[in-house]
């Protein structure tokens, strides 16, 4: 439903909220970003606003900045921005340290907790390689395909793929 609201409308909703809310508005791309970042902000003084995408977050931020709206930040995934000329920069626009939240998680100590909670202790003990390196090695070819797709306008997506058809789940 949020996807159907124009960026102008979302910006106006935030402006209207300012009359009753003096805190900061934090624009994030989607629901998983909102879930992640809400653990790091004081929700009494920072309201997270889901924008339904990176480009929409940037557009909403631009609109608010052009009207000198105070107290707004946007956090977006870096994606492939480090390989390109950035179209928009702002002190109110923050990017993830690596490609996205998932790659930040893999590169953090929190990943060990995820493995411990959701992984099989027996299978992890039998796995002879570093799980992070295996994930990175396998993700590199997918990332490269996505980069080529973006550069060449191929619009490749990986939605709806049944990975078990071409990846052995026992050995990855």
PDB file of C-alpha atoms in Angstrom:
ATOM      1  CA  UNK A   1       0.000   0.000   0.000  1.00  0.00           C
ATOM      2  CA  UNK A   2       2.849   2.394   0.858  1.00  0.00           C
ATOM      3  CA  UNK A   3       4.231   1.810  -2.639  1.00  0.00           C
ATOM      4  CA  UNK A   4       1.245   3.662  -4.085  1.00  0.00           C
ATOM      5  CA  UNK A   5       1.806   6.832  -2.063  1.00  0.00           C
ATOM      6  CA  UNK A   6       3.785   9.371  -4.046  1.00  0.00           C
ATOM      7  CA  UNK A   7       7.039  10.660  -2.596  1.00  0.00           C
ATOM      8  CA  UNK A   8       5.420  14.107  -2.340  1.00  0.00           C
ATOM      9  CA  UNK A   9       2.613  12.663  -0.284  1.00  0.00           C
ATOM     10  CA  UNK A  10       4.996  10.896   2.092  1.00  0.00           C
ATOM     11  CA  UNK A  11       7.037  14.105   2.456  1.00  0.00           C
ATOM     12  CA  UNK A  12       3.825  16.005   3.238  1.00  0.00           C
ATOM     13  CA  UNK A  13       2.817  13.415   5.841  1.00  0.00           C
ATOM     14  CA  UNK A  14       6.175  13.935   7.555  1.00  0.00           C
ATOM     15  CA  UNK A  15       5.741  17.720   7.428  1.00  0.00           C
ATOM     16  CA  UNK A  16       2.283  17.373   9.006  1.00  0.00           C
ATOM     17  CA  UNK A  17       3.687  15.127  11.755  1.00  0.00           C
ATOM     18  CA  UNK A  18       6.119  17.924  12.667  1.00  0.00           C
ATOM     19  CA  UNK A  19       3.250  19.915  14.215  1.00  0.00           C
ATOM     20  CA  UNK A  20       2.870  17.267  16.947  1.00  0.00           C
ATOM     21  CA  UNK A  21       6.267  15.581  16.948  1.00  0.00           C
ATOM     22  CA  UNK A  22       9.577  17.346  17.591  1.00  0.00           C
ATOM     23  CA  UNK A  23      11.876  14.353  17.179  1.00  0.00           C
ATOM     24  CA  UNK A  24      13.902  13.140  14.222  1.00  0.00           C
ATOM     25  CA  UNK A  25      12.484  11.265  11.248  1.00  0.00           C
ATOM     26  CA  UNK A  26      14.644   8.400   9.988  1.00  0.00           C
ATOM     27  CA  UNK A  27      13.835   7.301   6.438  1.00  0.00           C
ATOM     28  CA  UNK A  28      14.608   3.655   5.686  1.00  0.00           C
ATOM     29  CA  UNK A  29      14.069   1.583   2.556  1.00  0.00           C
ATOM     30  CA  UNK A  30      11.799  -1.186   3.801  1.00  0.00           C
ATOM     31  CA  UNK A  31      10.313  -3.189   6.637  1.00  0.00           C
ATOM     32  CA  UNK A  32      13.432  -5.282   7.342  1.00  0.00           C
ATOM     33  CA  UNK A  33      15.489  -2.077   7.541  1.00  0.00           C
ATOM     34  CA  UNK A  34      12.946  -0.616   9.942  1.00  0.00           C
ATOM     35  CA  UNK A  35      13.083  -3.733  12.117  1.00  0.00           C
ATOM     36  CA  UNK A  36      16.882  -3.625  12.137  1.00  0.00           C
ATOM     37  CA  UNK A  37      17.397   0.093  12.826  1.00  0.00           C
ATOM     38  CA  UNK A  38      14.696   0.458  15.480  1.00  0.00           C
ATOM     39  CA  UNK A  39      16.990  -1.440  17.855  1.00  0.00           C
ATOM     40  CA  UNK A  40      19.541   1.361  17.595  1.00  0.00           C
ATOM     41  CA  UNK A  41      17.374   4.439  18.016  1.00  0.00           C
ATOM     42  CA  UNK A  42      15.442   5.916  20.895  1.00  0.00           C
ATOM     43  CA  UNK A  43      11.918   5.633  19.529  1.00  0.00           C
ATOM     44  CA  UNK A  44      10.720   8.425  21.802  1.00  0.00           C
ATOM     45  CA  UNK A  45      12.811  10.932  19.859  1.00  0.00           C
ATOM     46  CA  UNK A  46      13.252   9.173  16.502  1.00  0.00           C
ATOM     47  CA  UNK A  47      10.437   7.968  14.268  1.00  0.00           C
ATOM     48  CA  UNK A  48      11.334   5.462  11.569  1.00  0.00           C
ATOM     49  CA  UNK A  49       9.580   5.965   8.232  1.00  0.00           C
ATOM     50  CA  UNK A  50       9.497   3.096   5.752  1.00  0.00           C
ATOM     51  CA  UNK A  51       9.757   4.497   2.210  1.00  0.00           C
ATOM     52  CA  UNK A  52       9.370   1.397  -0.002  1.00  0.00           C
ATOM     53  CA  UNK A  53      12.740   1.625  -1.686  1.00  0.00           C
ATOM     54  CA  UNK A  54      16.082   3.345  -1.871  1.00  0.00           C
ATOM     55  CA  UNK A  55      15.229   5.794  -4.638  1.00  0.00           C
ATOM     56  CA  UNK A  56      12.019   6.790  -2.876  1.00  0.00           C
ATOM     57  CA  UNK A  57      13.926   7.418   0.385  1.00  0.00           C
ATOM     58  CA  UNK A  58      16.353   9.689  -1.475  1.00  0.00           C
ATOM     59  CA  UNK A  59      13.542  11.532  -3.282  1.00  0.00           C
ATOM     60  CA  UNK A  60      11.627  12.118  -0.036  1.00  0.00           C
ATOM     61  CA  UNK A  61      14.816  13.374   1.618  1.00  0.00           C
ATOM     62  CA  UNK A  62      15.441  15.761  -1.317  1.00  0.00           C
ATOM     63  CA  UNK A  63      11.918  17.173  -1.089  1.00  0.00           C
ATOM     64  CA  UNK A  64      12.217  17.761   2.645  1.00  0.00           C
ATOM     65  CA  UNK A  65      15.685  19.292   2.352  1.00  0.00           C
ATOM     66  CA  UNK A  66      14.544  21.664  -0.404  1.00  0.00           C
ATOM     67  CA  UNK A  67      11.949  23.056   1.993  1.00  0.00           C
ATOM     68  CA  UNK A  68      14.576  23.382   4.772  1.00  0.00           C
ATOM     69  CA  UNK A  69      12.833  20.726   6.867  1.00  0.00           C
ATOM     70  CA  UNK A  70      14.927  20.064   9.975  1.00  0.00           C
ATOM     71  CA  UNK A  71      15.386  16.739  11.725  1.00  0.00           C
ATOM     72  CA  UNK A  72      15.407  14.183   8.914  1.00  0.00           C
ATOM     73  CA  UNK A  73      17.939  11.494   8.001  1.00  0.00           C
ATOM     74  CA  UNK A  74      17.842   8.697   5.453  1.00  0.00           C
ATOM     75  CA  UNK A  75      19.755   5.424   5.656  1.00  0.00           C
ATOM     76  CA  UNK A  76      19.963   3.446   2.423  1.00  0.00           C
ATOM     77  CA  UNK A  77      21.883   0.418   1.202  1.00  0.00           C
ATOM     78  CA  UNK A  78      25.136   1.271  -0.570  1.00  0.00           C
ATOM     79  CA  UNK A  79      24.321  -1.336  -3.244  1.00  0.00           C
ATOM     80  CA  UNK A  80      26.696  -0.634  -6.155  1.00  0.00           C
ATOM     81  CA  UNK A  81      27.002   3.111  -5.447  1.00  0.00           C
ATOM     82  CA  UNK A  82      30.711   2.868  -4.705  1.00  0.00           C
ATOM     83  CA  UNK A  83      31.282   1.820  -8.328  1.00  0.00           C
ATOM     84  CA  UNK A  84      29.279   4.679  -9.796  1.00  0.00           C
ATOM     85  CA  UNK A  85      29.140   8.438  -9.747  1.00  0.00           C
ATOM     86  CA  UNK A  86      26.705   9.325  -7.001  1.00  0.00           C
ATOM     87  CA  UNK A  87      23.729  11.276  -8.265  1.00  0.00           C
ATOM     88  CA  UNK A  88      22.864  12.736  -4.883  1.00  0.00           C
ATOM     89  CA  UNK A  89      24.905  13.386  -1.790  1.00  0.00           C
ATOM     90  CA  UNK A  90      23.811  15.018   1.433  1.00  0.00           C
ATOM     91  CA  UNK A  91      24.979  15.173   5.030  1.00  0.00           C
ATOM     92  CA  UNK A  92      21.514  13.762   5.838  1.00  0.00           C
ATOM     93  CA  UNK A  93      21.978  10.704   3.592  1.00  0.00           C
ATOM     94  CA  UNK A  94      23.791   7.758   5.150  1.00  0.00           C
ATOM     95  CA  UNK A  95      24.792   4.569   3.333  1.00  0.00           C
ATOM     96  CA  UNK A  96      25.526   1.133   4.729  1.00  0.00           C
ATOM     97  CA  UNK A  97      29.212   0.292   5.171  1.00  0.00           C
ATOM     98  CA  UNK A  98      28.958  -2.556   2.687  1.00  0.00           C
ATOM     99  CA  UNK A  99      26.502  -3.531  -0.051  1.00  0.00           C
ATOM    100  CA  UNK A 100      23.465  -3.919   2.230  1.00  0.00           C
ATOM    101  CA  UNK A 101      22.311  -4.935   5.704  1.00  0.00           C
ATOM    102  CA  UNK A 102      22.766  -8.624   4.927  1.00  0.00           C
ATOM    103  CA  UNK A 103      26.433  -8.196   3.997  1.00  0.00           C
ATOM    104  CA  UNK A 104      26.964  -6.082   7.103  1.00  0.00           C
ATOM    105  CA  UNK A 105      25.445  -8.883   9.182  1.00  0.00           C
ATOM    106  CA  UNK A 106      27.705 -11.526   7.625  1.00  0.00           C
ATOM    107  CA  UNK A 107      30.710  -9.336   8.378  1.00  0.00           C
ATOM    108  CA  UNK A 108      29.749  -8.780  12.030  1.00  0.00           C
ATOM    109  CA  UNK A 109      29.982 -10.804  15.239  1.00  0.00           C
ATOM    110  CA  UNK A 110      26.177 -11.015  15.123  1.00  0.00           C
ATOM    111  CA  UNK A 111      26.517 -13.575  12.328  1.00  0.00           C
ATOM    112  CA  UNK A 112      27.889 -16.105  14.828  1.00  0.00           C
ATOM    113  CA  UNK A 113      24.725 -15.633  16.898  1.00  0.00           C
ATOM    114  CA  UNK A 114      22.548 -16.185  13.820  1.00  0.00           C
ATOM    115  CA  UNK A 115      24.434 -19.396  13.036  1.00  0.00           C
ATOM    116  CA  UNK A 116      24.137 -20.558  16.635  1.00  0.00           C
ATOM    117  CA  UNK A 117      20.402 -19.884  16.743  1.00  0.00           C
ATOM    118  CA  UNK A 118      19.327 -21.100  13.317  1.00  0.00           C
ATOM    119  CA  UNK A 119      22.110 -23.463  12.273  1.00  0.00           C
ATOM    120  CA  UNK A 120      22.556 -27.110  13.101  1.00  0.00           C
ATOM    121  CA  UNK A 121      25.385 -27.508  15.608  1.00  0.00           C
ATOM    122  CA  UNK A 122      26.259 -30.884  14.121  1.00  0.00           C
ATOM    123  CA  UNK A 123      26.334 -29.622  10.529  1.00  0.00           C
ATOM    124  CA  UNK A 124      28.324 -26.520  11.444  1.00  0.00           C
ATOM    125  CA  UNK A 125      30.902 -28.701  13.242  1.00  0.00           C
ATOM    126  CA  UNK A 126      31.171 -30.957  10.167  1.00  0.00           C
ATOM    127  CA  UNK A 127      31.543 -27.995   7.799  1.00  0.00           C
ATOM    128  CA  UNK A 128      35.286 -27.816   7.142  1.00  0.00           C
ATOM    129  CA  UNK A 129      35.373 -24.356   5.586  1.00  0.00           C
ATOM    130  CA  UNK A 130      34.832 -20.858   6.949  1.00  0.00           C
ATOM    131  CA  UNK A 131      31.089 -20.234   6.467  1.00  0.00           C
ATOM    132  CA  UNK A 132      31.663 -16.523   5.767  1.00  0.00           C
ATOM    133  CA  UNK A 133      34.183 -17.248   3.014  1.00  0.00           C
ATOM    134  CA  UNK A 134      31.900 -19.817   1.388  1.00  0.00           C
ATOM    135  CA  UNK A 135      29.008 -17.353   1.432  1.00  0.00           C
ATOM    136  CA  UNK A 136      31.160 -14.564  -0.018  1.00  0.00           C
ATOM    137  CA  UNK A 137      32.627 -16.840  -2.694  1.00  0.00           C
ATOM    138  CA  UNK A 138      29.180 -17.969  -3.809  1.00  0.00           C
ATOM    139  CA  UNK A 139      27.655 -14.504  -3.572  1.00  0.00           C
ATOM    140  CA  UNK A 140      30.365 -12.904  -5.717  1.00  0.00           C
ATOM    141  CA  UNK A 141      29.131 -14.477  -8.942  1.00  0.00           C
ATOM    142  CA  UNK A 142      25.547 -13.459  -8.180  1.00  0.00           C
ATOM    143  CA  UNK A 143      26.703  -9.947  -7.307  1.00  0.00           C
ATOM    144  CA  UNK A 144      28.694  -9.753 -10.524  1.00  0.00           C
ATOM    145  CA  UNK A 145      25.615 -10.797 -12.519  1.00  0.00           C
ATOM    146  CA  UNK A 146      23.539  -8.128 -10.782  1.00  0.00           C
ATOM    147  CA  UNK A 147      26.209  -5.496 -11.507  1.00  0.00           C
ATOM    148  CA  UNK A 148      26.312  -6.425 -15.215  1.00  0.00           C
ATOM    149  CA  UNK A 149      22.516  -6.446 -15.286  1.00  0.00           C
ATOM    150  CA  UNK A 150      22.409  -2.975 -13.774  1.00  0.00           C
ATOM    151  CA  UNK A 151      25.074  -1.563 -16.099  1.00  0.00           C
ATOM    152  CA  UNK A 152      23.554  -3.088 -19.230  1.00  0.00           C
ATOM    153  CA  UNK A 153      19.909  -2.488 -18.278  1.00  0.00           C
ATOM    154  CA  UNK A 154      19.051  -6.199 -18.263  1.00  0.00           C
ATOM    155  CA  UNK A 155      16.843  -5.936 -15.143  1.00  0.00           C
ATOM    156  CA  UNK A 156      17.746  -9.401 -13.866  1.00  0.00           C
ATOM    157  CA  UNK A 157      16.060 -10.420 -10.636  1.00  0.00           C
ATOM    158  CA  UNK A 158      16.391 -13.488  -8.504  1.00  0.00           C
ATOM    159  CA  UNK A 159      12.824 -13.530  -7.244  1.00  0.00           C
ATOM    160  CA  UNK A 160      10.958 -16.799  -7.590  1.00  0.00           C
ATOM    161  CA  UNK A 161      14.080 -18.909  -8.137  1.00  0.00           C
ATOM    162  CA  UNK A 162      14.157 -22.373  -6.619  1.00  0.00           C
ATOM    163  CA  UNK A 163      17.818 -22.524  -5.611  1.00  0.00           C
ATOM    164  CA  UNK A 164      17.708 -26.235  -4.769  1.00  0.00           C
ATOM    165  CA  UNK A 165      17.379 -26.937  -8.498  1.00  0.00           C
ATOM    166  CA  UNK A 166      20.995 -25.906  -9.090  1.00  0.00           C
ATOM    167  CA  UNK A 167      22.648 -25.711  -5.654  1.00  0.00           C
ATOM    168  CA  UNK A 168      23.377 -28.791  -3.595  1.00  0.00           C
ATOM    169  CA  UNK A 169      22.040 -27.796  -0.182  1.00  0.00           C
ATOM    170  CA  UNK A 170      24.351 -30.253   1.588  1.00  0.00           C
ATOM    171  CA  UNK A 171      27.596 -28.877   0.168  1.00  0.00           C
ATOM    172  CA  UNK A 172      26.480 -25.439  -1.026  1.00  0.00           C
TER     173      UNK A 172
END
